[in-house]
XYZ file of C-alpha atoms in Angstrom:
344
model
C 32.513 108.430 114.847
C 34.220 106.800 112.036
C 31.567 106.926 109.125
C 31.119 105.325 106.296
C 29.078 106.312 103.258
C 27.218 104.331 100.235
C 25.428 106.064 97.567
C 24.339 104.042 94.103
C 23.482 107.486 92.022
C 24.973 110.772 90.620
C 22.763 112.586 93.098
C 23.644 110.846 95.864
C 26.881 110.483 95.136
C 27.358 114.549 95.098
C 25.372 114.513 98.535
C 27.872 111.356 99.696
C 30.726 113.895 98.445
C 29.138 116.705 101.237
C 28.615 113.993 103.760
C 32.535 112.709 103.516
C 33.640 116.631 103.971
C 31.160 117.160 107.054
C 32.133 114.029 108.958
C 35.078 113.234 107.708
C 33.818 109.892 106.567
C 34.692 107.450 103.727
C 32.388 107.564 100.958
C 31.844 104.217 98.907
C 30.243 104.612 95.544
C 29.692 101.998 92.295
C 33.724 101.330 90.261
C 31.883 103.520 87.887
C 31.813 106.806 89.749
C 34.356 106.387 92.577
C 37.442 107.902 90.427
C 35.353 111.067 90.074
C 34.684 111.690 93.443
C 37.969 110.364 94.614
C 35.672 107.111 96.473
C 36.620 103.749 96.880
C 34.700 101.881 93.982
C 32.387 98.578 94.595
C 30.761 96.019 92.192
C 28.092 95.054 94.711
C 27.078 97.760 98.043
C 26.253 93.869 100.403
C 29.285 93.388 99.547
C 31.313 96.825 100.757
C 28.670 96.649 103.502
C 29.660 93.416 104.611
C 33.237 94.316 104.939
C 32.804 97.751 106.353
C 29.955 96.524 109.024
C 32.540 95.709 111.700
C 34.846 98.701 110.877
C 32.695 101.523 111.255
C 31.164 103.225 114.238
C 28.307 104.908 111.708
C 26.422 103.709 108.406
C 25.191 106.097 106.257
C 23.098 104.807 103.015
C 22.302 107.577 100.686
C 19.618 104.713 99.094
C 15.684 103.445 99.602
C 15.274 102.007 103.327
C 14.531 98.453 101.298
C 18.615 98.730 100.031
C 19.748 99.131 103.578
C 17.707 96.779 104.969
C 18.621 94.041 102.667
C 22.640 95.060 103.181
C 22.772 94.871 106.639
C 20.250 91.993 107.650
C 23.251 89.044 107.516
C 25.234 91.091 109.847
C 23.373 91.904 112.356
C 24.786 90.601 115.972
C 22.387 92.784 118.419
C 22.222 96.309 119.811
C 25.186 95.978 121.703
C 27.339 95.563 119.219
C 25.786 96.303 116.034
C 26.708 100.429 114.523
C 24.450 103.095 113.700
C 22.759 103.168 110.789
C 20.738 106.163 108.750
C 19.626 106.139 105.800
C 18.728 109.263 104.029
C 17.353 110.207 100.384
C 19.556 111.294 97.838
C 17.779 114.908 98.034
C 19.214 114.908 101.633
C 14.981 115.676 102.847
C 15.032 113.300 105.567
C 17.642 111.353 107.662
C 16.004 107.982 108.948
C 17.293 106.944 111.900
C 17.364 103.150 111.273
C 19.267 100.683 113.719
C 21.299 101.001 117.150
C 19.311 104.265 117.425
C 20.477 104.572 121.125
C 23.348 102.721 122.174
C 25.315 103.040 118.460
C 24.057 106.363 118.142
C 22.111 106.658 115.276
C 19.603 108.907 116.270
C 22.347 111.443 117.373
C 23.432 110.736 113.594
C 20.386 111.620 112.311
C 20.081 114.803 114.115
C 23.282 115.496 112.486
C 23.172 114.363 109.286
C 20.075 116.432 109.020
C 21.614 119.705 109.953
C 24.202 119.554 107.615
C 21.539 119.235 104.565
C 18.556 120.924 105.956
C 16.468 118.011 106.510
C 14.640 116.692 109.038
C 15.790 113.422 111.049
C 13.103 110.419 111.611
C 13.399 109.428 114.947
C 11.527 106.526 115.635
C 12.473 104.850 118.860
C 9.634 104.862 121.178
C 10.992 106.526 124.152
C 12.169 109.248 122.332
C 8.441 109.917 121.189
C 7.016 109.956 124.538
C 10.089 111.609 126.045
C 10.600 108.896 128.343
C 14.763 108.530 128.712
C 16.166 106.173 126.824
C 18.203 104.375 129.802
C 21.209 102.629 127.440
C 22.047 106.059 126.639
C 22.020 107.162 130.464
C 23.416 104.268 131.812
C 26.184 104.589 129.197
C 26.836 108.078 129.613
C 26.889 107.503 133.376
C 29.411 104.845 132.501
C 27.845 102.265 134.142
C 27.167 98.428 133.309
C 25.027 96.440 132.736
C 24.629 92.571 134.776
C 22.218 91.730 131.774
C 21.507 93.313 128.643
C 18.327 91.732 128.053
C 16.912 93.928 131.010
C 17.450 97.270 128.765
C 14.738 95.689 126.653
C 12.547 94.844 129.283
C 12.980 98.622 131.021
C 12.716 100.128 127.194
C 9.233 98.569 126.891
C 8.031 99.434 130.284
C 9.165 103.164 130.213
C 7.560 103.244 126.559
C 4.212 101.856 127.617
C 4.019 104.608 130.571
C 4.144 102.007 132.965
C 5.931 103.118 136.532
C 9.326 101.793 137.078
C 11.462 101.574 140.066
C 14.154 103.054 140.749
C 16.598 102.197 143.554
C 19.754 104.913 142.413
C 21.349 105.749 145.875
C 24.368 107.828 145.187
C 22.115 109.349 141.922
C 24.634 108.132 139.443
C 21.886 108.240 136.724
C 21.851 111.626 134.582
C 18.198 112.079 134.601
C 16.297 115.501 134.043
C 13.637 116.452 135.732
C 11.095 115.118 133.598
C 13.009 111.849 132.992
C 13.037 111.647 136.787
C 9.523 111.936 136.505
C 9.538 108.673 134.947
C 10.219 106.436 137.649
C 9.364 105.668 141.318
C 12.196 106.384 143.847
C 12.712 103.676 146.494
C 14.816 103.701 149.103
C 15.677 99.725 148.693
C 15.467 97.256 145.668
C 12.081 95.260 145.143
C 12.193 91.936 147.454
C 12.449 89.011 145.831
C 8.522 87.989 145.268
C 8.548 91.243 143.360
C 8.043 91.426 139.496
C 7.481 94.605 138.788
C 9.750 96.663 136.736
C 12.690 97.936 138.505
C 16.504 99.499 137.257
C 18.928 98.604 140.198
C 22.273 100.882 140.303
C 24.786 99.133 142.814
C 28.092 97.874 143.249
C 26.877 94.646 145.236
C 25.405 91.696 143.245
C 21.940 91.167 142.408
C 19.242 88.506 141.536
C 18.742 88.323 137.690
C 14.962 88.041 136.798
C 12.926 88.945 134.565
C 11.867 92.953 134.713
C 14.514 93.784 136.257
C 17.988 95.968 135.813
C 21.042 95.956 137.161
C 23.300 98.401 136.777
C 26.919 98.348 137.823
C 28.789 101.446 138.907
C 32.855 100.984 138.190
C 33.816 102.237 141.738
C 35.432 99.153 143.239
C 39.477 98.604 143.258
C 40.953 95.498 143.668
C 44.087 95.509 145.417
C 46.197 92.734 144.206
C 49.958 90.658 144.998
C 50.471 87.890 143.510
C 53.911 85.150 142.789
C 55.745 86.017 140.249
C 53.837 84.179 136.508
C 50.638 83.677 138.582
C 48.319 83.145 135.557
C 45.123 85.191 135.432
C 43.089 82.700 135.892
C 44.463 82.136 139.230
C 44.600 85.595 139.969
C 40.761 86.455 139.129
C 40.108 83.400 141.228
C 41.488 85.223 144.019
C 39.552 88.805 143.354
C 36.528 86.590 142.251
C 37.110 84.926 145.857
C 37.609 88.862 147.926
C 34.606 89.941 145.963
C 32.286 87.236 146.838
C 32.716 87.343 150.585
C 30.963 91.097 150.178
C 28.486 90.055 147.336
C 30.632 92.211 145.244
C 29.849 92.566 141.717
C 32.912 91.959 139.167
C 31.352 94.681 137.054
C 32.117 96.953 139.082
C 35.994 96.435 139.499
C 37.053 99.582 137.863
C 40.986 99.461 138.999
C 43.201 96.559 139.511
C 46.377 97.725 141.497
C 49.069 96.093 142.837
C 53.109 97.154 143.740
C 55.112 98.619 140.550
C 57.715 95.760 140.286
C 54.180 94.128 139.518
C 53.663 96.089 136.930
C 54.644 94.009 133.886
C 53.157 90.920 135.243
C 51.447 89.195 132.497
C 49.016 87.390 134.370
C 48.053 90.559 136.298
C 47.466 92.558 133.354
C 45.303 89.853 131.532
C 42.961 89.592 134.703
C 42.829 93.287 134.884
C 41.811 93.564 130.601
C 39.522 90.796 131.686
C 37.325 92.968 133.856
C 37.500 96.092 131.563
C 39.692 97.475 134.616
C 42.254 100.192 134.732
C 45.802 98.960 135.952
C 47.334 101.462 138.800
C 50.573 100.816 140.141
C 53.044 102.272 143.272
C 56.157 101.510 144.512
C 57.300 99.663 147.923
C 57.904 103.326 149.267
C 54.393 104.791 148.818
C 52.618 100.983 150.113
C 55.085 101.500 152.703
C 53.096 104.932 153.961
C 49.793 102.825 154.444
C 48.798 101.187 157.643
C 46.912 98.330 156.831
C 44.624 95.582 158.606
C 47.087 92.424 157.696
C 50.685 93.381 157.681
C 52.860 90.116 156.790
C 56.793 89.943 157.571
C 57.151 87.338 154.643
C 55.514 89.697 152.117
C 57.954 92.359 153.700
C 60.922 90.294 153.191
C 60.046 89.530 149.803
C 58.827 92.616 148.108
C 59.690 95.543 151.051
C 56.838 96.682 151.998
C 54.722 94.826 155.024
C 51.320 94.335 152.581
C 50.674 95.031 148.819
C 47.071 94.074 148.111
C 45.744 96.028 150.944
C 47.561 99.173 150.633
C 47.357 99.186 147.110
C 43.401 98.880 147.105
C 43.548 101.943 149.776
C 45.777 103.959 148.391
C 44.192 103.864 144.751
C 40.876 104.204 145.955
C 42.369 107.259 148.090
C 40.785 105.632 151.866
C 41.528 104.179 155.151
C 38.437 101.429 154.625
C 38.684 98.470 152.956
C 35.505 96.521 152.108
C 37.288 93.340 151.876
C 40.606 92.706 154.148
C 43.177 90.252 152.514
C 42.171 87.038 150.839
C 44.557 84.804 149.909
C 44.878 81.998 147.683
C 47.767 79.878 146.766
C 49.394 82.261 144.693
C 47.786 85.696 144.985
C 45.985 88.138 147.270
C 43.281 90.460 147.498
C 41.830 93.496 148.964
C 38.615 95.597 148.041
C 38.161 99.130 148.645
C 35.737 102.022 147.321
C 35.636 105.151 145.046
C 33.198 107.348 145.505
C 32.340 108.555 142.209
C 32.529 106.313 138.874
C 36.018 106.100 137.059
């Protein structure tokens, strides 16, 4: 993480000083006392916090909880996207684990903050408490995404007021332990519609949004894609928007857009592809050419050498002879779906 430090006294400017060394962090510190402990000096800390807030992964106020609090309250833009913050007394006792506890990794923080001084850390997060699992953390470490944030709320409260919550996980993609496992009821297919009990869905395919429920995402789809040459990218995720829908595919899941090499600077395709967070995978007109696919076209062929590129592009990335979605076409590109197996 990239850390940064404020401390307003001697004292916890000599524990900032430790901090900096442990986590390689950048320690802030009043104009008065930043030459001494080779800092970077402030006349107000809202005013270093506001400019650091965005910049670094990890907050780490060597203050009273009322200093932090007052610091970071204009800047805060949600779980998501806000960083960790821990706040700890200049005697180093106790590391307070005080925002994005989960997701930013504050409580992690904590944990270490307080090793390196002998505290203890403050976790207060009620899942952590109850040793329910905290599903951002799973569902990030599992690298899969959300359709809706709001519903890691929803699931947070549930798990935290020991209420059961289903689970419909069929390839097990969430890390659970036994005892997190514990924590939810297995089912073999997602609650019907009438439903609204709480539920965590992990597919690829789209799902209702509603209230109690999430949706998880697993990036195991490829998108096979040929397009004219300066197709834009809106008109080429119109076409994989298109190849997706006639499955009930989620765009979440797209974890690899791929097309033919001579592709590969293609401005359009490499905007649509940072678009959906995807991973850009290219091969050339021999190695499409070793691919028997569903939809061979002799104009393709005579333009680019090779008899399809969206098809055999999506199989040959996603290393299979299925696709989930032959070739859809649009006026000026094409697409294919195929599957991983496991997350990329």
């Amino acid at each position: 993480m990239n850390i940064a430090i404020y401390a307003l006294t001697p004292d916890g400017a000599r524990l900032g000083d430790a901090l900096r060394r442990a986590f390689d962090g950048t320690l802030f510190l009043p104009m008065r006392w930043a030459r001494e402990h080779n800092a970077t000096g402030f006349e107000r800390i809202v005013d270093a916090v506001a400019e650091g807030f965005e910049r670094y992964d990890g907050l780490i106020f060597l203050t009273a909880c009322g200093i932090a609090v007052r610091s970071i309250a204009p800047l805060l833009q949600g779980k998501t996207k806000d960083p960790a913050v821990v706040v700890m007394d200049q005697a180093g006792r106790f590391a307070i684990s005080l925002l994005s506890g989960h997701l930013g990794g504050a409580n992690g923080l904590a944990e270490h903050i307080a090793a390196v001084t002998g505290g203890t850390a403050v976790i207060t997060t009620a899942t952590d408490v109850i040793g329910a699992p905290a599903i951002d953390i799973v569902a990030k470490q599992a690298r899969l995404r959300a359709a809706h944030d709001i519903g890691f709320r929803e699931i947070a409260a549930a798990l935290a007021a020991g209420e059961p919550v289903s689970l419909f996980d069929p390839q097990g993609l969430l890390p659970l332990t036994p005892k997190e496992s514990g924590c939810f009821v297995w089912a073999s297919a997602p609650l019907g519609p009438a439903e609204t009990d709480p539920e965590v869905v992990v597919d690829f395919r789209e799902h209702r949004n509603r209230p109690g429920r999430l949706v998880l995402h697993p990036p195991v789809l490829v998108a096979g894609v040929g397009c004219r040459k300066e197709a834009s990218a809106e008109d080429i995720l119109e076409c994989i928007t298109l190849a997706l829908s006639k499955a009930n595919l989620a765009a979440k899941s797209v974890a690899i857009v791929t097309s033919i090499d001579a592709k590969s600077e293609e401005p359009g395709l490499l905007a649509a592809a940072t678009a959906l967070s995807a991973k850009t995978l290219f091969f050339s007109a021999e190695e499409l050419g070793s691919v028997t696919t569903p939809t061979p076209s002799r104009t393709v062929e005579r333009h680019m050498g090779v008899k399809n590129v969206c098809e055999a592009a999506a199989m040959l990335a996603a290393q299979t002879n299925r696709l989930l979605v032959t070739k859809v076409k649009t006026q000026t590109a094409t697409t294919a779906i195929a599957r991983i197996q496991q997350p990329v």
